[in-house]
Amino acid sequence: MNGLAVLIPVALGLGLLGLLTFFWALKRGQFEDLDGAAARILIDDEEDRAA
């Protein structure tokens, strides 16, 4: 029973930390252009490799 008294607040604290981190990333615009990031990997930059 003593273990639960420690683990439950720790689990709730980590969950809250994850939720706050998600909202922070959302506010900073990390999820704005998901399609552009997926398409950039397909672009072949030949001029960068020629040097």
Short mmCIF file of N, CA and C in Angstrom, two decimals, residues 11-31:
data_model
loop_
_atom_site.label_atom_id
_atom_site.label_comp_id
_atom_site.label_asym_id
_atom_site.label_seq_id
_atom_site.Cartn_x
_atom_site.Cartn_y
_atom_site.Cartn_z
N ALA A 11 3.00 9.02 -11.14
CA ALA A 11 2.36 8.79 -12.44
C ALA A 11 1.51 10.00 -12.86
N LEU A 12 0.78 10.57 -11.92
CA LEU A 12 -0.02 11.75 -12.24
C LEU A 12 0.87 12.94 -12.59
N GLY A 13 1.97 13.09 -11.90
CA GLY A 13 2.90 14.18 -12.19
C GLY A 13 3.54 14.03 -13.56
N LEU A 14 3.93 12.81 -13.92
CA LEU A 14 4.52 12.59 -15.24
C LEU A 14 3.49 12.80 -16.35
N GLY A 15 2.25 12.39 -16.09
CA GLY A 15 1.19 12.63 -17.07
C GLY A 15 0.94 14.12 -17.27
N LEU A 16 0.92 14.86 -16.19
CA LEU A 16 0.74 16.31 -16.27
C LEU A 16 1.91 16.96 -16.98
N LEU A 17 3.12 16.50 -16.72
CA LEU A 17 4.29 17.03 -17.41
C LEU A 17 4.22 16.77 -18.91
N GLY A 18 3.80 15.58 -19.29
CA GLY A 18 3.65 15.27 -20.71
C GLY A 18 2.58 16.12 -21.37
N LEU A 19 1.48 16.34 -20.67
CA LEU A 19 0.41 17.17 -21.22
C LEU A 19 0.85 18.62 -21.37
N LEU A 20 1.56 19.13 -20.38
CA LEU A 20 2.08 20.51 -20.49
C LEU A 20 3.10 20.64 -21.61
N THR A 21 3.93 19.62 -21.78
CA THR A 21 4.90 19.64 -22.87
C THR A 21 4.21 19.63 -24.23
N PHE A 22 3.14 18.84 -24.35
CA PHE A 22 2.38 18.82 -25.60
C PHE A 22 1.77 20.18 -25.90
N PHE A 23 1.15 20.81 -24.90
CA PHE A 23 0.56 22.13 -25.12
C PHE A 23 1.63 23.18 -25.42
N TRP A 24 2.80 23.06 -24.83
CA TRP A 24 3.90 23.97 -25.13
C TRP A 24 4.33 23.83 -26.59
N ALA A 25 4.46 22.59 -27.06
CA ALA A 25 4.84 22.36 -28.45
C ALA A 25 3.76 22.84 -29.40
N LEU A 26 2.51 22.69 -29.02
CA LEU A 26 1.40 23.16 -29.84
C LEU A 26 1.43 24.68 -29.95
N LYS A 27 1.73 25.35 -28.86
CA LYS A 27 1.78 26.82 -28.86
C LYS A 27 2.97 27.33 -29.68
N ARG A 28 4.07 26.59 -29.69
CA ARG A 28 5.26 27.01 -30.42
C ARG A 28 5.18 26.69 -31.92
N GLY A 29 4.10 26.04 -32.38
CA GLY A 29 3.91 25.80 -33.80
C GLY A 29 4.60 24.56 -34.33
N GLN A 30 4.86 23.59 -33.49
CA GLN A 30 5.55 22.38 -33.93
C GLN A 30 4.70 21.51 -34.84
N PHE A 31 3.39 21.66 -34.80
CA PHE A 31 2.50 20.80 -35.57
C PHE A 31 1.81 21.55 -36.69
#
